[in-house]
Amino acid sequence: MHSEYTGRQVRLRVLEDDDLDTVLALIRSTPNYFAAIGYGREPLSKLELQRDFEEAQATEGRTLYAIERQSDHTLIGMADVRLETTMSDTATIALLLIAGPYQQHGYGSEAAELLEQALWAEPEVEFIMAGVAESSQLGQRFWQSRGYQPSGMTTHDPQTSRTTVWFAKRRPA
């Protein structure tokens, strides 16, 4: 996958170490998202974010993207995307987060479109999976409005007691 994708309202670029303070502020500015998904931990610390970032960098096929608003290059969100190594025909959008103050302006929809374009550009990808917290009806409706269907798969995180529901979309003919 390329390192940058540009749309009318947003630009995706690979997240850099220098972005972590801004990402942490964005995460903390979106408490309703984390409340809606039933995330039972204390607010994320910079050390935890740094560990997640380093783990992502070390994982083959995984990319963390910064989502910037085109008009002023403000970092407004992030995405976690994975090209699966065990299921080579599947890519995963594990997280698409737009910070609270920037939601409901079409940025998330355009970012999802850019992510899909990037993933469909990979010739081996036949399916894109999107993970949504079981408790997030809004998130589930978002992905369904984009043509994703419930896959029937769920995953459960014993540390947070959070269940993720997976939605799937097949490559357009």
mmCIF file of C-alpha atoms in Angstrom:
data_model
loop_
_atom_site.group_PDB
_atom_site.id
_atom_site.type_symbol
_atom_site.label_atom_id
_atom_site.label_comp_id
_atom_site.label_asym_id
_atom_site.label_seq_id
_atom_site.Cartn_x
_atom_site.Cartn_y
_atom_site.Cartn_z
ATOM 1 C CA MET A 1 0.000 0.000 0.000
ATOM 2 C CA HIS A 2 1.101 3.531 -0.620
ATOM 3 C CA SER A 3 1.888 5.869 2.221
ATOM 4 C CA GLU A 4 -0.505 8.675 1.247
ATOM 5 C CA TYR A 5 -4.049 8.989 -0.129
ATOM 6 C CA THR A 6 -5.803 12.265 -0.829
ATOM 7 C CA GLY A 7 -9.500 13.050 -1.094
ATOM 8 C CA ARG A 8 -11.511 16.243 -1.325
ATOM 9 C CA GLN A 9 -11.758 16.784 2.463
ATOM 10 C CA VAL A 10 -9.116 14.519 4.013
ATOM 11 C CA ARG A 11 -5.680 13.111 3.421
ATOM 12 C CA LEU A 12 -4.384 9.826 4.803
ATOM 13 C CA ARG A 13 -0.694 9.527 5.509
ATOM 14 C CA VAL A 14 1.355 7.109 7.563
ATOM 15 C CA LEU A 15 1.270 8.033 11.233
ATOM 16 C CA GLU A 16 4.634 9.230 12.520
ATOM 17 C CA ASP A 17 6.188 9.227 15.975
ATOM 18 C CA ASP A 18 5.848 13.036 16.076
ATOM 19 C CA ASP A 19 2.047 12.631 15.774
ATOM 20 C CA LEU A 20 1.585 10.670 19.000
ATOM 21 C CA ASP A 21 0.904 13.658 21.281
ATOM 22 C CA THR A 22 -1.764 14.895 18.874
ATOM 23 C CA VAL A 23 -3.284 11.411 18.540
ATOM 24 C CA LEU A 24 -3.416 11.073 22.318
ATOM 25 C CA ALA A 25 -5.235 14.419 22.541
ATOM 26 C CA LEU A 26 -7.664 13.277 19.831
ATOM 27 C CA ILE A 27 -8.395 10.038 21.650
ATOM 28 C CA ARG A 28 -9.004 11.926 24.865
ATOM 29 C CA SER A 29 -11.275 14.410 23.029
ATOM 30 C CA THR A 30 -13.574 11.567 22.007
ATOM 31 C CA PRO A 31 -14.863 10.132 25.305
ATOM 32 C CA ASN A 32 -18.313 9.404 23.862
ATOM 33 C CA TYR A 33 -16.781 6.968 21.372
ATOM 34 C CA PHE A 34 -15.013 5.021 24.089
ATOM 35 C CA ALA A 35 -18.069 5.110 26.351
ATOM 36 C CA ALA A 36 -20.232 3.819 23.484
ATOM 37 C CA ILE A 37 -17.933 0.884 22.825
ATOM 38 C CA GLY A 38 -17.819 -0.043 26.506
ATOM 39 C CA TYR A 39 -14.086 0.403 26.822
ATOM 40 C CA GLY A 40 -13.458 -0.358 30.471
ATOM 41 C CA ARG A 41 -9.914 0.916 30.931
ATOM 42 C CA GLU A 42 -8.492 4.134 32.239
ATOM 43 C CA PRO A 43 -7.747 6.732 29.567
ATOM 44 C CA LEU A 44 -4.928 5.642 27.294
ATOM 45 C CA SER A 45 -1.494 6.806 28.423
ATOM 46 C CA LYS A 46 1.237 8.084 26.126
ATOM 47 C CA LEU A 47 3.349 5.049 27.018
ATOM 48 C CA GLU A 48 0.538 2.670 25.974
ATOM 49 C CA LEU A 49 0.060 4.590 22.732
ATOM 50 C CA GLN A 50 3.824 4.494 22.074
ATOM 51 C CA ARG A 51 3.823 0.697 22.624
ATOM 52 C CA ASP A 52 0.856 0.257 20.257
ATOM 53 C CA PHE A 53 2.596 2.444 17.679
ATOM 54 C CA GLU A 54 5.855 0.467 17.912
ATOM 55 C CA GLU A 55 3.971 -2.835 17.715
ATOM 56 C CA ALA A 56 2.169 -1.636 14.575
ATOM 57 C CA GLN A 57 5.448 -0.575 12.963
ATOM 58 C CA ALA A 58 6.931 -4.010 13.667
ATOM 59 C CA THR A 59 3.935 -5.944 12.313
ATOM 60 C CA GLU A 60 4.144 -6.908 8.657
ATOM 61 C CA GLY A 61 1.157 -5.677 6.679
ATOM 62 C CA ARG A 62 -0.098 -3.306 9.389
ATOM 63 C CA THR A 63 -0.258 0.458 8.852
ATOM 64 C CA LEU A 64 -1.451 3.231 11.134
ATOM 65 C CA TYR A 65 -2.707 6.223 9.192
ATOM 66 C CA ALA A 66 -3.104 9.815 10.317
ATOM 67 C CA ILE A 67 -6.264 11.409 8.955
ATOM 68 C CA GLU A 68 -5.716 15.093 8.178
ATOM 69 C CA ARG A 69 -8.255 17.703 7.189
ATOM 70 C CA GLN A 70 -7.252 19.050 3.766
ATOM 71 C CA SER A 71 -8.220 22.677 4.411
ATOM 72 C CA ASP A 72 -5.647 23.249 7.179
ATOM 73 C CA HIS A 73 -3.713 19.963 7.568
ATOM 74 C CA THR A 74 -5.112 19.447 11.080
ATOM 75 C CA LEU A 75 -4.804 15.872 12.323
ATOM 76 C CA ILE A 76 -8.432 14.879 13.010
ATOM 77 C CA GLY A 77 -8.294 11.100 13.327
ATOM 78 C CA MET A 78 -6.489 7.857 12.716
ATOM 79 C CA ALA A 79 -6.968 4.459 11.152
ATOM 80 C CA ASP A 80 -5.442 1.039 11.797
ATOM 81 C CA VAL A 81 -5.332 -1.110 8.655
ATOM 82 C CA ARG A 82 -3.998 -4.631 8.203
ATOM 83 C CA LEU A 83 -3.291 -6.796 5.212
ATOM 84 C CA GLU A 84 -3.807 -10.233 6.692
ATOM 85 C CA THR A 85 -1.006 -12.736 6.393
ATOM 86 C CA THR A 86 -3.055 -15.768 7.447
ATOM 87 C CA MET A 87 -6.043 -14.977 5.211
ATOM 88 C CA SER A 88 -4.266 -13.417 2.251
ATOM 89 C CA ASP A 89 -7.511 -12.496 0.483
ATOM 90 C CA THR A 90 -8.692 -10.345 3.414
ATOM 91 C CA ALA A 91 -7.755 -6.874 4.643
ATOM 92 C CA THR A 92 -8.943 -5.377 7.916
ATOM 93 C CA ILE A 93 -9.909 -1.891 9.003
ATOM 94 C CA ALA A 94 -9.444 -2.480 12.718
ATOM 95 C CA LEU A 95 -10.008 1.148 13.704
ATOM 96 C CA LEU A 96 -11.330 4.248 12.009
ATOM 97 C CA LEU A 97 -11.507 7.081 14.527
ATOM 98 C CA ILE A 98 -12.482 10.659 13.850
ATOM 99 C CA ALA A 99 -12.096 12.889 16.920
ATOM 100 C CA GLY A 100 -15.331 14.094 18.506
ATOM 101 C CA PRO A 101 -15.189 17.729 17.363
ATOM 102 C CA TYR A 102 -14.760 16.609 13.724
ATOM 103 C CA GLN A 103 -17.502 13.971 13.555
ATOM 104 C CA GLN A 104 -20.620 14.364 11.420
ATOM 105 C CA HIS A 105 -18.840 16.397 8.722
ATOM 106 C CA GLY A 106 -18.227 13.577 6.228
ATOM 107 C CA TYR A 107 -14.577 13.103 7.167
ATOM 108 C CA GLY A 108 -15.082 9.511 8.347
ATOM 109 C CA SER A 109 -16.949 8.556 5.186
ATOM 110 C CA GLU A 110 -14.246 9.999 2.973
ATOM 111 C CA ALA A 111 -11.488 8.375 5.044
ATOM 112 C CA ALA A 112 -13.290 5.003 4.739
ATOM 113 C CA GLU A 113 -13.543 5.507 0.966
ATOM 114 C CA LEU A 114 -9.802 6.245 0.721
ATOM 115 C CA LEU A 115 -8.976 3.189 2.844
ATOM 116 C CA GLU A 116 -11.147 1.011 0.623
ATOM 117 C CA GLN A 117 -9.459 2.378 -2.511
ATOM 118 C CA ALA A 118 -6.062 1.587 -1.000
ATOM 119 C CA LEU A 119 -7.069 -1.919 0.002
ATOM 120 C CA TRP A 120 -8.814 -2.758 -3.289
ATOM 121 C CA ALA A 121 -5.602 -1.679 -5.062
ATOM 122 C CA GLU A 122 -3.981 -4.774 -3.561
ATOM 123 C CA PRO A 123 -4.723 -7.480 -6.188
ATOM 124 C CA GLU A 124 -4.968 -10.335 -3.684
ATOM 125 C CA VAL A 125 -7.590 -8.614 -1.490
ATOM 126 C CA GLU A 126 -11.093 -9.978 -2.111
ATOM 127 C CA PHE A 127 -12.677 -8.972 1.204
ATOM 128 C CA ILE A 128 -12.391 -6.054 3.586
ATOM 129 C CA MET A 129 -13.380 -6.624 7.193
ATOM 130 C CA ALA A 130 -14.295 -3.763 9.530
ATOM 131 C CA GLY A 131 -14.362 -4.217 13.291
ATOM 132 C CA VAL A 132 -17.025 -2.472 15.355
ATOM 133 C CA ALA A 133 -17.752 -2.683 19.060
ATOM 134 C CA GLU A 134 -20.839 -4.798 19.647
ATOM 135 C CA SER A 135 -22.280 -1.977 21.751
ATOM 136 C CA SER A 136 -21.809 0.668 19.022
ATOM 137 C CA GLN A 137 -25.010 0.762 17.010
ATOM 138 C CA LEU A 138 -23.837 3.974 15.329
ATOM 139 C CA GLY A 139 -20.611 2.303 14.183
ATOM 140 C CA GLN A 140 -22.476 -0.719 12.888
ATOM 141 C CA ARG A 141 -24.888 1.482 10.914
ATOM 142 C CA PHE A 142 -21.916 3.426 9.495
ATOM 143 C CA TRP A 143 -20.306 0.306 8.007
ATOM 144 C CA GLN A 144 -23.616 -1.135 6.824
ATOM 145 C CA SER A 145 -24.367 2.142 5.007
ATOM 146 C CA ARG A 146 -21.088 1.573 3.147
ATOM 147 C CA GLY A 147 -22.225 -1.850 1.909
ATOM 148 C CA TYR A 148 -20.679 -4.014 4.625
ATOM 149 C CA GLN A 149 -22.653 -6.990 5.912
ATOM 150 C CA PRO A 150 -22.408 -8.750 9.276
ATOM 151 C CA SER A 151 -19.913 -11.583 8.836
ATOM 152 C CA GLY A 152 -21.157 -13.635 11.774
ATOM 153 C CA MET A 153 -17.699 -13.417 13.379
ATOM 154 C CA THR A 154 -17.031 -11.814 16.735
ATOM 155 C CA THR A 155 -13.972 -11.499 18.926
ATOM 156 C CA HIS A 156 -13.916 -10.976 22.664
ATOM 157 C CA ASP A 157 -11.191 -9.134 24.603
ATOM 158 C CA PRO A 158 -11.005 -10.616 28.115
ATOM 159 C CA GLN A 159 -9.048 -7.608 29.442
ATOM 160 C CA THR A 160 -11.707 -5.077 28.515
ATOM 161 C CA SER A 161 -14.736 -7.398 28.343
ATOM 162 C CA ARG A 162 -15.380 -5.820 24.944
ATOM 163 C CA THR A 163 -16.795 -7.773 22.034
ATOM 164 C CA THR A 164 -16.065 -6.759 18.453
ATOM 165 C CA VAL A 165 -18.496 -7.539 15.651
ATOM 166 C CA TRP A 166 -16.939 -7.965 12.219
ATOM 167 C CA PHE A 167 -18.537 -6.657 9.037
ATOM 168 C CA ALA A 168 -17.379 -7.748 5.572
ATOM 169 C CA LYS A 169 -17.478 -6.303 2.087
ATOM 170 C CA ARG A 170 -16.572 -8.213 -1.065
ATOM 171 C CA ARG A 171 -14.506 -6.658 -3.842
ATOM 172 C CA PRO A 172 -16.825 -4.996 -6.362
ATOM 173 C CA ALA A 173 -17.159 -6.945 -9.613
#
